[in-house]
Structures are given as structure tokens and as C-alpha cells.
Tab-separated table of C-alpha atoms and ligand atoms in Angstrom:
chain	number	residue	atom	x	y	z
A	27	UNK	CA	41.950	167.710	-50.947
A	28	UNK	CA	41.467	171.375	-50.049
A	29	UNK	CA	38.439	172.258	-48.531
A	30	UNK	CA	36.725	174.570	-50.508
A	31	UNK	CA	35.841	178.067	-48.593
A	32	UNK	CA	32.370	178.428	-48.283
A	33	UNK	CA	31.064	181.775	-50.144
A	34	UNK	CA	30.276	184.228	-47.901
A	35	UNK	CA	28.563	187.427	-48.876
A	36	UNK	CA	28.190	189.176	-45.719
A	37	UNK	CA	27.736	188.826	-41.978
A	38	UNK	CA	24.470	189.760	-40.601
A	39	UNK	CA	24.291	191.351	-36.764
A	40	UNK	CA	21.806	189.454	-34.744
A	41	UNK	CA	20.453	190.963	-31.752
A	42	UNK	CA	18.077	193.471	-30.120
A	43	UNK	CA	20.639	196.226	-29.519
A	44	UNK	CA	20.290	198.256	-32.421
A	45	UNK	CA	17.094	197.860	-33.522
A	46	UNK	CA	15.158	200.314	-35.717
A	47	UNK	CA	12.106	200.928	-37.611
A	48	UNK	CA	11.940	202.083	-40.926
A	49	UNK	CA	8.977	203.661	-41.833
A	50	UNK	CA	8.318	203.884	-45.349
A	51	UNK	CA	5.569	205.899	-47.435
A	52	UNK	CA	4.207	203.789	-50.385
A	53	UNK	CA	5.907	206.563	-52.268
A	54	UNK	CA	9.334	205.670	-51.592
A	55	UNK	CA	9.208	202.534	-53.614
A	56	UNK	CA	6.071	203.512	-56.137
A	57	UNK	CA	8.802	204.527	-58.813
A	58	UNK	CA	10.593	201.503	-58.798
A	59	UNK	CA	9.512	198.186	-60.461
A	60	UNK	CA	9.318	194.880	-58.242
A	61	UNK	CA	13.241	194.007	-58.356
A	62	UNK	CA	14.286	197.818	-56.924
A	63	UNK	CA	11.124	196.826	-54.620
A	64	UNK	CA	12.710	193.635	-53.233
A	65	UNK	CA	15.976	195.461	-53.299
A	66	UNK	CA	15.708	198.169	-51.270
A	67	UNK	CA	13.804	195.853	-48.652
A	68	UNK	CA	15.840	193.649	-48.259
A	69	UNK	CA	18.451	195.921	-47.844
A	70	UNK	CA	16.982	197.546	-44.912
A	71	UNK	CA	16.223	194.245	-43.489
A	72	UNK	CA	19.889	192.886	-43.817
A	73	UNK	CA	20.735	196.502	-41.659
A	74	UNK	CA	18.527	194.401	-38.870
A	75	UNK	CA	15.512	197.110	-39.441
A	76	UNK	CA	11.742	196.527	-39.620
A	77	UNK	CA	10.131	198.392	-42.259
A	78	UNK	CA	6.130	199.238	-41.384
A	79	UNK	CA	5.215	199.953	-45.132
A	80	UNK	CA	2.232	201.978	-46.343
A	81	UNK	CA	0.329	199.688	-48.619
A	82	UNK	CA	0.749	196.402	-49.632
A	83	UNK	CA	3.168	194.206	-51.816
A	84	UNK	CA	1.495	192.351	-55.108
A	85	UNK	CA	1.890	188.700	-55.205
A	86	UNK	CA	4.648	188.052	-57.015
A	87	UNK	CA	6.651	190.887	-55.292
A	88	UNK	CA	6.094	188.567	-52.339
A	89	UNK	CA	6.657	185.595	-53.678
A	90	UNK	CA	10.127	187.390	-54.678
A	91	UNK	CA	10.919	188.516	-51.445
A	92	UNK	CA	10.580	184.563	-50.297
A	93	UNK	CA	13.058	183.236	-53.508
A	94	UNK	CA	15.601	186.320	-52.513
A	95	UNK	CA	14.918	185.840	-48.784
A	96	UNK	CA	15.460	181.758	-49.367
A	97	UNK	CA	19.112	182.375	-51.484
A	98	UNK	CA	20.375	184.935	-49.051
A	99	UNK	CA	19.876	182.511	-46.198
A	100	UNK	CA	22.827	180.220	-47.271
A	101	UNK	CA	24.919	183.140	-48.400
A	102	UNK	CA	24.884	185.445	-45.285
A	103	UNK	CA	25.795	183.872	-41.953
A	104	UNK	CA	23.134	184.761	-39.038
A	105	UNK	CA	20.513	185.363	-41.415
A	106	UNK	CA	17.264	182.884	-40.864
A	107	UNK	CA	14.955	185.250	-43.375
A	108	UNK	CA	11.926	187.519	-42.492
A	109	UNK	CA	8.600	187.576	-41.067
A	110	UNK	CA	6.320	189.386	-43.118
A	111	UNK	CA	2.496	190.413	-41.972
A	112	UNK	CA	-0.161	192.510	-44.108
A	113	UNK	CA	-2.516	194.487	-41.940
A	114	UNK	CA	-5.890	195.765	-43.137
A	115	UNK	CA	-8.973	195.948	-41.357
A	116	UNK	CA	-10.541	193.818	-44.134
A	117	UNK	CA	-7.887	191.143	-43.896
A	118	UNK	CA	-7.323	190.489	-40.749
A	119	UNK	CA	-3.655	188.934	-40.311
A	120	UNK	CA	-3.490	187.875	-36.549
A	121	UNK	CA	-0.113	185.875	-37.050
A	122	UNK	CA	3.021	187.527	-35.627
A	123	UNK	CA	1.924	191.060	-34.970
A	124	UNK	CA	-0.740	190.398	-32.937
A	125	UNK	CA	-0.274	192.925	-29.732
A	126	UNK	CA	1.546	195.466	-31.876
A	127	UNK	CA	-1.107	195.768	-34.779
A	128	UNK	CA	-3.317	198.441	-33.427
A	129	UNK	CA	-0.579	200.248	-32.202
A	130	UNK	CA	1.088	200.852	-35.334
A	131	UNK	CA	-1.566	201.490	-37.216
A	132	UNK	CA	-3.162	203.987	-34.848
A	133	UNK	CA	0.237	206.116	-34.785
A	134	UNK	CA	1.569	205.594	-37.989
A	135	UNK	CA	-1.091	205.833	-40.798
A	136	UNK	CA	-4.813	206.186	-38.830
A	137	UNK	CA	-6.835	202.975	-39.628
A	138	UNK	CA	-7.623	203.413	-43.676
A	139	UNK	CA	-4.585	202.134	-45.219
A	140	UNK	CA	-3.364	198.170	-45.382
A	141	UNK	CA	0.229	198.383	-43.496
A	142	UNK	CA	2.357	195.590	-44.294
A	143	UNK	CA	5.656	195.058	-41.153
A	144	UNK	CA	8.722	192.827	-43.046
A	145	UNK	CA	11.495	192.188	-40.721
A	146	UNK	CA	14.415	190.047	-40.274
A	147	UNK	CA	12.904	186.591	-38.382
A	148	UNK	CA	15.555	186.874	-35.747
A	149	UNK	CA	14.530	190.437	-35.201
A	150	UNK	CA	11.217	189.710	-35.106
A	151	UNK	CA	11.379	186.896	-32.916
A	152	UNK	CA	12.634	189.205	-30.130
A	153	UNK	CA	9.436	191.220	-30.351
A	154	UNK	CA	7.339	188.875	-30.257
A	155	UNK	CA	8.633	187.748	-27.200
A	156	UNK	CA	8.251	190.962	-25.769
A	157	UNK	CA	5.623	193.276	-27.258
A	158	UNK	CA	5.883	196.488	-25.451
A	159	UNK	CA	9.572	197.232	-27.216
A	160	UNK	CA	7.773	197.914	-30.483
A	161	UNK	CA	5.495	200.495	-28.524
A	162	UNK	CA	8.622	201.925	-26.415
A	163	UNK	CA	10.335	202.205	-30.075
A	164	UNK	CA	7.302	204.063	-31.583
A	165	UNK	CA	6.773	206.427	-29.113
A	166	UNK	CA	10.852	207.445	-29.112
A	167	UNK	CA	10.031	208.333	-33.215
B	5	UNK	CA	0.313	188.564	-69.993
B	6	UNK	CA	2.968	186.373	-70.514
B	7	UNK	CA	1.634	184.421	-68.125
B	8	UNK	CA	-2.209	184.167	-70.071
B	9	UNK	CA	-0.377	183.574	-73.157
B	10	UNK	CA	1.692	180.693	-71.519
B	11	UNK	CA	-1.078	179.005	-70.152
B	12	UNK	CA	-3.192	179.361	-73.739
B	13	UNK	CA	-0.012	177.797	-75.065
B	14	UNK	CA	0.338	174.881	-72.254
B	15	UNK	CA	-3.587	174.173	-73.135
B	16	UNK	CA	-2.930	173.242	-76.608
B	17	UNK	CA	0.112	171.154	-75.633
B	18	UNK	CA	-1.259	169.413	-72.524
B	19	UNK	CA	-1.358	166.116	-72.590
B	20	UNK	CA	-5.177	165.049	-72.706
B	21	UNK	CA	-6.978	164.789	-69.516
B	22	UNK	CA	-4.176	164.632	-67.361
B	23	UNK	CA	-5.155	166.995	-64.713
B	24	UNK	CA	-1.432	168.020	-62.988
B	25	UNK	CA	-2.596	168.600	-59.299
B	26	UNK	CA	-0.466	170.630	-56.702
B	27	UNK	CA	-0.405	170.364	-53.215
B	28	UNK	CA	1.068	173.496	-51.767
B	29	UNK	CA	1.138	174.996	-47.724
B	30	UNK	CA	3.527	175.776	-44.839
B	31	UNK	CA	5.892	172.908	-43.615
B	32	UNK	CA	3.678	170.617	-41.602
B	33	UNK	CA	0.315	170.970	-43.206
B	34	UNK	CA	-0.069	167.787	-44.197
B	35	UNK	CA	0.253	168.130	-47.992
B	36	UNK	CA	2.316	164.829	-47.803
B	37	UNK	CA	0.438	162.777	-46.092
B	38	UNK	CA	-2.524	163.670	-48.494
B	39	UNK	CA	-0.709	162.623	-51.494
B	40	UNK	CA	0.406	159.786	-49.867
B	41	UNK	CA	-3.194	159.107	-48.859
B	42	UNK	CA	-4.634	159.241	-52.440
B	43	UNK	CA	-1.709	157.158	-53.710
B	44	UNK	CA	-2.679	154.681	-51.843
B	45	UNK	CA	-6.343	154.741	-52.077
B	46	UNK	CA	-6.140	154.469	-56.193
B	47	UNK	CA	-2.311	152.830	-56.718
B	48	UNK	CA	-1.804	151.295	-53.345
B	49	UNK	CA	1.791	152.863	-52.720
B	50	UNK	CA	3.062	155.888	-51.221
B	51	UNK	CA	4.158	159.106	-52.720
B	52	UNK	CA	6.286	160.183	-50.256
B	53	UNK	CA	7.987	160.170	-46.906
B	54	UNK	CA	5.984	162.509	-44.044
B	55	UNK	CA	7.279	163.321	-40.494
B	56	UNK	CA	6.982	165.815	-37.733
B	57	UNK	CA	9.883	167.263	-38.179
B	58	UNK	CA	9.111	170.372	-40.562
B	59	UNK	CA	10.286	170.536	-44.238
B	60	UNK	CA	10.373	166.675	-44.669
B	61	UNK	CA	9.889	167.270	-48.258
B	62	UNK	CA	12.588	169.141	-49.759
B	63	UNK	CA	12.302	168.424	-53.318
B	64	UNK	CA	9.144	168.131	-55.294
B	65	UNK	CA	7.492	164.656	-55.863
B	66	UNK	CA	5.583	163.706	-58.624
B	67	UNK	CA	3.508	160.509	-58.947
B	68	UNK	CA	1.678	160.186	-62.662
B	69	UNK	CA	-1.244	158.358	-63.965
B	70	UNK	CA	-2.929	157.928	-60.986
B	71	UNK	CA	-6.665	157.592	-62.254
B	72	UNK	CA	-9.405	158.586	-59.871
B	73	UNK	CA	-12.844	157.414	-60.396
B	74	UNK	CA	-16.428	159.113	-59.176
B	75	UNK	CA	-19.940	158.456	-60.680
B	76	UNK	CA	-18.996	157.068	-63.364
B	77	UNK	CA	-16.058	159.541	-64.594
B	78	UNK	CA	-12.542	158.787	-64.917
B	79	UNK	CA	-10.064	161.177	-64.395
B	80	UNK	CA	-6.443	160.977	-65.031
B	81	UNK	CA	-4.282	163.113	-62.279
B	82	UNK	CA	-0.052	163.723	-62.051
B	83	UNK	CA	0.268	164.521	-58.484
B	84	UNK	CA	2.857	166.843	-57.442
B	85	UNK	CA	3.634	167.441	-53.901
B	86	UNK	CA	5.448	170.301	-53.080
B	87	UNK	CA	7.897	171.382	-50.172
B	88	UNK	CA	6.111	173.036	-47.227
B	89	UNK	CA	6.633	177.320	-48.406
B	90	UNK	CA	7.914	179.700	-45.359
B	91	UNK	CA	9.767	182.710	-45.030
B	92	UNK	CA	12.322	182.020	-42.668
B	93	UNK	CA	14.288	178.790	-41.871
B	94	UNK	CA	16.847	178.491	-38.928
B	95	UNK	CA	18.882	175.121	-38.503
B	96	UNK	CA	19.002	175.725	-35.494
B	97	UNK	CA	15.205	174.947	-34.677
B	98	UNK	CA	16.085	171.355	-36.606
B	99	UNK	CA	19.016	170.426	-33.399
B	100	UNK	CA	15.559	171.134	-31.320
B	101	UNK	CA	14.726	168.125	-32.884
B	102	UNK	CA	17.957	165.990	-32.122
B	103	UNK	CA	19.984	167.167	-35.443
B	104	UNK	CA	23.698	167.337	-35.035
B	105	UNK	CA	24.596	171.182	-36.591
B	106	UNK	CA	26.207	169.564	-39.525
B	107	UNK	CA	22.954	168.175	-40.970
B	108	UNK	CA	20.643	170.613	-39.449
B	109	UNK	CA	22.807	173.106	-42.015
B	110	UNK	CA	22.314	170.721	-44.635
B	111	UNK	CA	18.883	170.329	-43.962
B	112	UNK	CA	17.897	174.138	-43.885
B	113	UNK	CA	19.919	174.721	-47.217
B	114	UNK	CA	17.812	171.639	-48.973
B	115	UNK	CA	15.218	173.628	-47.486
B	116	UNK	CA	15.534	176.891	-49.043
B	117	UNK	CA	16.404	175.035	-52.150
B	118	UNK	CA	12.989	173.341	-52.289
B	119	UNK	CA	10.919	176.906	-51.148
B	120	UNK	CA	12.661	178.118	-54.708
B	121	UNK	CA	11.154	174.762	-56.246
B	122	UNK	CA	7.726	174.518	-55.039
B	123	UNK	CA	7.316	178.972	-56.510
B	124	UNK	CA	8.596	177.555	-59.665
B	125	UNK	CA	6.102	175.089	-59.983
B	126	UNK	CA	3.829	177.287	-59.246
B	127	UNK	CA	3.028	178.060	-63.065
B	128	UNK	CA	2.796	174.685	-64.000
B	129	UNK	CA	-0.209	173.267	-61.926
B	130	UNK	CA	-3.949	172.887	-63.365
B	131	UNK	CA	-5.198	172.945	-60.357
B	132	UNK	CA	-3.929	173.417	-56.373
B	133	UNK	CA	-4.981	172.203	-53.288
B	134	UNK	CA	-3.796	174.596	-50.274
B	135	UNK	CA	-3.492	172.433	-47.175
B	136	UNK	CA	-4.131	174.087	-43.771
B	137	UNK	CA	-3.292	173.014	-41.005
B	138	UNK	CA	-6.652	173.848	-38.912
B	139	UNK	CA	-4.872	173.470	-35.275
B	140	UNK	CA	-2.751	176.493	-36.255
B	141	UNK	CA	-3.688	179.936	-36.926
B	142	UNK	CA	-4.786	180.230	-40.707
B	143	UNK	CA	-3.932	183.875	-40.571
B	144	UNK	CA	-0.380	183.235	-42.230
B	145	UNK	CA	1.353	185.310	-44.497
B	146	UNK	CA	2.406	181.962	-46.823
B	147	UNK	CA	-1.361	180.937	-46.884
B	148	UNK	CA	-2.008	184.529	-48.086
B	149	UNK	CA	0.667	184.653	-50.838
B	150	UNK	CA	0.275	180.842	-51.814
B	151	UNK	CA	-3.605	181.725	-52.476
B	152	UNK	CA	-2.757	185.400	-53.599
B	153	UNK	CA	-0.724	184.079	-56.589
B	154	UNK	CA	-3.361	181.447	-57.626
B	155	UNK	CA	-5.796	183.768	-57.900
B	156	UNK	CA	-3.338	186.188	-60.127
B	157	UNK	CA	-2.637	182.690	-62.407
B	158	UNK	CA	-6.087	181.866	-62.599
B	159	UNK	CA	-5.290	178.380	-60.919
B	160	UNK	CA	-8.523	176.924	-59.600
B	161	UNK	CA	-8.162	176.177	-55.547
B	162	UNK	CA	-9.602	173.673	-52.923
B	163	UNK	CA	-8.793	174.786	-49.479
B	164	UNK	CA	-8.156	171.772	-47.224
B	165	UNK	CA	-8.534	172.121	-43.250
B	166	UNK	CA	-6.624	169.423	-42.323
B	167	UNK	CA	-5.882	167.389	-38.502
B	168	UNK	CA	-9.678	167.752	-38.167
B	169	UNK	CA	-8.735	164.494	-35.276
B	170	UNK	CA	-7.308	166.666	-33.593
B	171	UNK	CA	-9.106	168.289	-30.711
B	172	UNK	CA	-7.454	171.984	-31.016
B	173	UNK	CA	-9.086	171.563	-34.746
B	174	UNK	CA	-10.652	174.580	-35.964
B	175	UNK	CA	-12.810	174.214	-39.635
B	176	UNK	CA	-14.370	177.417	-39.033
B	177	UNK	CA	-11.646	179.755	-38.217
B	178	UNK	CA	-10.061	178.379	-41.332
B	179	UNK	CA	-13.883	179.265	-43.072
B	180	UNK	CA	-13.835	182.442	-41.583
B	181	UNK	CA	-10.101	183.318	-42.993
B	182	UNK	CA	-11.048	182.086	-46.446
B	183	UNK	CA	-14.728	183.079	-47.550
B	184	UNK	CA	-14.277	183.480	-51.181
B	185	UNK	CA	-12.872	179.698	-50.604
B	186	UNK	CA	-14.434	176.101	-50.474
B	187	UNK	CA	-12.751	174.831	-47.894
B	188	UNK	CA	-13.215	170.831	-46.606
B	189	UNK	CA	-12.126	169.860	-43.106
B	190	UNK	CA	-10.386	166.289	-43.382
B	191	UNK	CA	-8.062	164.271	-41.469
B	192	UNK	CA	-4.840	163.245	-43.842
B	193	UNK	CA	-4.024	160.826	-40.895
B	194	UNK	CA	-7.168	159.148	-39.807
B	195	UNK	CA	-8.927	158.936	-43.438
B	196	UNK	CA	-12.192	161.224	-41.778
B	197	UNK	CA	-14.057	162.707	-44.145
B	198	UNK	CA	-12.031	162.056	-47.423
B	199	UNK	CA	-15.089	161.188	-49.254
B	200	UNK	CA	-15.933	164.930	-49.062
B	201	UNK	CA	-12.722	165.895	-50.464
B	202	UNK	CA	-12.899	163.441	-53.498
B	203	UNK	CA	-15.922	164.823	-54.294
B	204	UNK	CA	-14.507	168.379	-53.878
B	205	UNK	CA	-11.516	167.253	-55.941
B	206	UNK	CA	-13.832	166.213	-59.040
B	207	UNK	CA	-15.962	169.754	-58.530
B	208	UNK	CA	-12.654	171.345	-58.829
B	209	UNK	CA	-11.651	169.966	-62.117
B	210	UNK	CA	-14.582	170.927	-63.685
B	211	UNK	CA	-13.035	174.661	-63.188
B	212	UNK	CA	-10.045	174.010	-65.415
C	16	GTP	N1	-3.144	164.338	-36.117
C	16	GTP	C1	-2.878	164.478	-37.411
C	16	GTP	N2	-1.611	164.580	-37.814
C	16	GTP	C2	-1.367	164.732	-39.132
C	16	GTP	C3	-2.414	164.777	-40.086
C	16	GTP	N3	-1.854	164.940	-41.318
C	16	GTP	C4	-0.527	164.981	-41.117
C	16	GTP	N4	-0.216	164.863	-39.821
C	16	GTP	C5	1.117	164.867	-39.195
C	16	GTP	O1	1.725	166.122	-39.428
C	16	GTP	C6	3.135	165.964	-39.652
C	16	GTP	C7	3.516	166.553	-40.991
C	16	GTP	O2	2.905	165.810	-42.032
C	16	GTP	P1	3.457	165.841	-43.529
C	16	GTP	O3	2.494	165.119	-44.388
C	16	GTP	O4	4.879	165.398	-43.551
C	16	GTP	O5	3.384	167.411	-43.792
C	16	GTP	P2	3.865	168.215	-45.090
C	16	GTP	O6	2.857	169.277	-45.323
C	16	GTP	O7	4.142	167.305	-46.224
C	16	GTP	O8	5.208	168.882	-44.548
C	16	GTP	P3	6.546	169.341	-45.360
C	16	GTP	O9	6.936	168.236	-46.252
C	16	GTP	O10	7.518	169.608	-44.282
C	16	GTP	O11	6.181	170.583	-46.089
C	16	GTP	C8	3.389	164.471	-39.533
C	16	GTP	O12	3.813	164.196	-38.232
C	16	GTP	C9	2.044	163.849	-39.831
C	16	GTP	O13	1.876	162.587	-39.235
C	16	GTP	C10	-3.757	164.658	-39.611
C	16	GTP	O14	-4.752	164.680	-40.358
C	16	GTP	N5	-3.927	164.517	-38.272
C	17	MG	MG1	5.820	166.916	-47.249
């Protein structure tokens, strides 16, 4: 029997070397409806970058981002999915982005605005780890 | 809309008094062990198989007609336990857990599979109970977008705090995450405080 190739879409780069931020105004993606949404984050996110978004994601554009983030997971080697955090002073997310949340929010849109920071999981894990890198990165911008 | 007219349509259609109850979370919560828990308290078998190794359930898991009495009322539930929602899996945490690669693969891609599932389902439930586990932060972007897309279907919602035995258990943190939620601390494990949640459960249905 021949072993069937497994489908492979793409390779994703895992590491800390060339990480970036993308920051992106809510009006970059106002135009577009919830598939160009997912789209064009997850294609930042499978370039290894962490978008800090102005605003906030419905719920189904989330849930969407979880289904797409779910099939790409089997179909692009390295890739483990994202880690995903809203920020608001009203709703108080202290998951992931704990030491970092001030931080960006102070630098990159002053307090008012909900934030939300999607990033590729192994990515994310790295910063985590080590807090300070997202400040170091912030303060190169 | 589509969604209001859908649910109009699945009124007419729905099978009377059956009350089709979801159990929805992160991997771990305990949604399992609930079922499993009520199963046996009203049909005396389990639902389902729970362990401590995350995403255990990988497909969802019905049980029908399992009848719940209170005061007097009867009410008919189909009990559909979902797999644990996240947004990232790695196979490689599963060989933490002894896994040879092989299956830890196989197990992540089940997983993924059954994240797809349990959003699915998410249109078809009457009613959802979100289980938290209250020895972890309840901050989580799942709980938020589990709860965020209930409210949007109009899906009436019990918050469960559960591992309440446990000594890093927190009720009120979970409280303090959810305040537009009731929210019952129980122990899926140890049977504490179930009582509460079956009366919960029958305040809930009066919301459908
Ligand atoms: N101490 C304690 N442990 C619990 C309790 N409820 C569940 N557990 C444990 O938590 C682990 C996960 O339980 P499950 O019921 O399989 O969790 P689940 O939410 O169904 O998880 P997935 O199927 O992976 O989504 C198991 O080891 C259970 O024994 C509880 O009330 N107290
Ligand atoms: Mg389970």
C-alpha cells in the first residue's frame, strides 16, 4: 500500500527571532466583513506576528477565528493556534497578558479604547515567559 | 436574523418538553464529570469517560430522556456534553502526559475536530451550562466567547464554579468575572452542593 502524503499547506517558523507586532487601527479591517476579518488575521499571525488591535472582535468573528485557527492546526506543521486576550478597563481579562496590559495600552491607544492582542500560541508562549520583550519591542516602534 | 428565525422555526418543531441541555467550557472544567454526575443521579449510568488529561472528550455525547424531578415537576432533558473549547492545541503538551508522538498527533487532530463540533452545536442547545473551573483564572478568552455567543443566541446560561473541594477554589473571583451571571459553586467530584445546582437547573428552564 502506498502511504498516502499527508497535505501540507505550509510550514510555519517557530521561534522568537523574528518577532513583530502589528499594530492595527480598527480601520484597517472596518471595511471588510467577518471572513476578510479572520483572513487578514490570520494571515499576519501565520507571518509569526502579534497584532494589538484597536477595538474588539464580535462573537462570532471569534468563534471563527477558533474553527479557522482549529483546521489550520492539522494543515500547517509548527502551528499550535493563537492566544487571543480582549483588554478594556471594564472587562478586565487578566489571562495571558497580564504584565504587558498596561503597557500597551498606555503607549498604543491611551486607556479609552478595548485593545484586543491575537498571536500565534507558540509566539505567545515565549512572552509570557519573559515579559519585558514585549516592552523592549514597543519602545523600538 | 437567520438565527431568530431558526430558533422560531426549531420552537414549533421541538419535540415537547424535551429541554436539550449543553454543557460547554475549556478542556478540564469538569463539564464531563457533571453529566456523568446527573446521569447517574436520575438513570444510574454514566455519560461519559472523564480524565485529567485535557480534551478527554473529543466528540460530543448525548444522553436522552433523562427525566429530572423537583417539587413536584417533571422535566424531560437530552444532555449533550461537549468537547472542552480552546484556542490552541499542541501534541506535544499530551507526550507531557506519557503519549507516544504518534497518538499525541492523533489526539490533538480529534481535538481540533471536536472544538469545530462543540461551535456547531452551539445553535442547537435550549439552554447551556458554562462550567468553570474555579481553581483557575476565570478571566479566559473561551469563557468570554462561549458566554459572548449565548448571549448573541439568546441561549439562557447557568454559570457553574466547579472543584469547589478544592482548596485553591475561588466562587467569588468567578462571581466577580461574571456579574450579569448566576453562578453556583459545586463540586462535580465530591457531589457538594449539587442540590443548589438542581434547583438552579429548574430556575433556568423556566427562561426558555
Ligand atoms: N477535585 C476535583 N476534580 C474534579 C472535579 N470535577 C472534575 N474534576 C477532575 O478534573 C479532570 C477533568 O474532568 P472532566 O470531567 O474530564 O473535564 P471536562 O470538562 O469534561 O474535560 P474535556 O472533556 O477535556 O473538555 C478530571 O481529572 C476530573 O476528575 C471536582 O469537582 N473536583
Ligand atoms: Mg469531557
Amino acid at each position: 500500500m502506498v502511504k498516502k502524503k499527508k497535505k501540507v499547506f505550509g510550514k510555519f517558523k517557530k521561534g522568537k527571532d523574528n518577532l513583530t507586532i502589528h499594530f492595527m487601527p480598527y480601520s484597517e479591517i472596518a471595511n471588510e466583513d467577518a471572513i476578510g476579518r479572520i483572513k487578514k488575521i490570520m494571515g499576519l499571525v501565520l507571518k509569526n506576528k502579534i497584532i494589538i488591535l484597536q477595538g474588539k472582535l464580535d462573537a462570532d468573528e471569534e468563534v471563527r477565528l477558533i474553527e479557522n485557527s482549529m483546521t489550520l492546526i492539522g494543515n500547517i506543521k509548527g502551528f499550535a493556534g493563537i492566544e487571543i486576550a480582549s483588554l478594556s478597563g471594564e472587562n478586565e481579562n487578566r489571562g495571558l497578558f497580564e504584565g504587558v496590559r498596561r503597557n500597551i495600552a498606555k503607549i498604543l491607544v491611551g486607556e479609552q479604547d478595548a485593545i484586543t492582542v491575537i498571536g500565534p500560541a507558540s509566539v505567545v508562549k515565549e512572552i509570557t515567559k519573559d515579559p519585558k520583550k514585549i516592552e523592549l519591542m514597543l519602545q523600538r516602534k | 436574523m437567520r438565527n431568530f428565525a431558526r430558533r422560531i422555526f426549531a420552537g414549533i418543531f421541538k419535540k415537547k418538553g424535551e429541554v436539550k441541555l449543553g454543557f460547554y467550557g475549556s478542556p478540564n472544567a469538569g463539564k464531563t464529570s457533571l453529566a456523568n454526575r446527573i446521569c447517574q443521579d436520575w438513570l444510574g449510568e454514566d455519560l461519559g469517560s472523564v480524565s485529567r488529561m485535557p480534551h478527554e472528550t473529543r466528540e460530543i455525547q448525548v444522553k436522552e430522556k433523562v427525566i429530572l424531578e423537583r417539587d413536584g415537576k417533571r422535566i424531560e432533558f437530552k444532555l449533550i456534553d461537549t468537547p472542552g473549547i480552546a484556542t490552541r492545541i499542541d501534541f506535544e503538551d499530551f507526550m507531557k502526559f506519557g503519549m507516544k508522538k504518534k497518538m499525541a498527533q492523533g489526539r490533538a487532530k480529534e481535538a481540533t475536530q471536536g472544538i469545530i463540533e462543540s461551535i456547531k452545536w452551539l445553535d442547537d442547545m435550549d439552554a447551556v451550562v458554562v462550567m468553570i473551573d474555579s481553581t483557575a483564572n476565570p478571566y479566559s478568552q473561551v469563557n468570554i466567547t462561549i458566554l459572548g455567543n449565548l448571549v448573541v443566541r439568546n441561549i439562557p446560561v447557568l454559570v457553574v464554579a466547579n472543584k469547589i473541594d478544592l482548596k485553591k477554589s475561588n466562587i467569588k473571583k468567578v462571581q466577580g468575572a461574571f456579574p450579569d451571571y448566576e453562578v453556583v459553586g459545586i463540586s462535580a467530584k465530591s457531589g457538594e452542593n449539587i442540590e443548589e445546582f438542581y434547583e438552579e437547573l429548574f430556575k433556568l428552564v423556566r427562561k426558555i
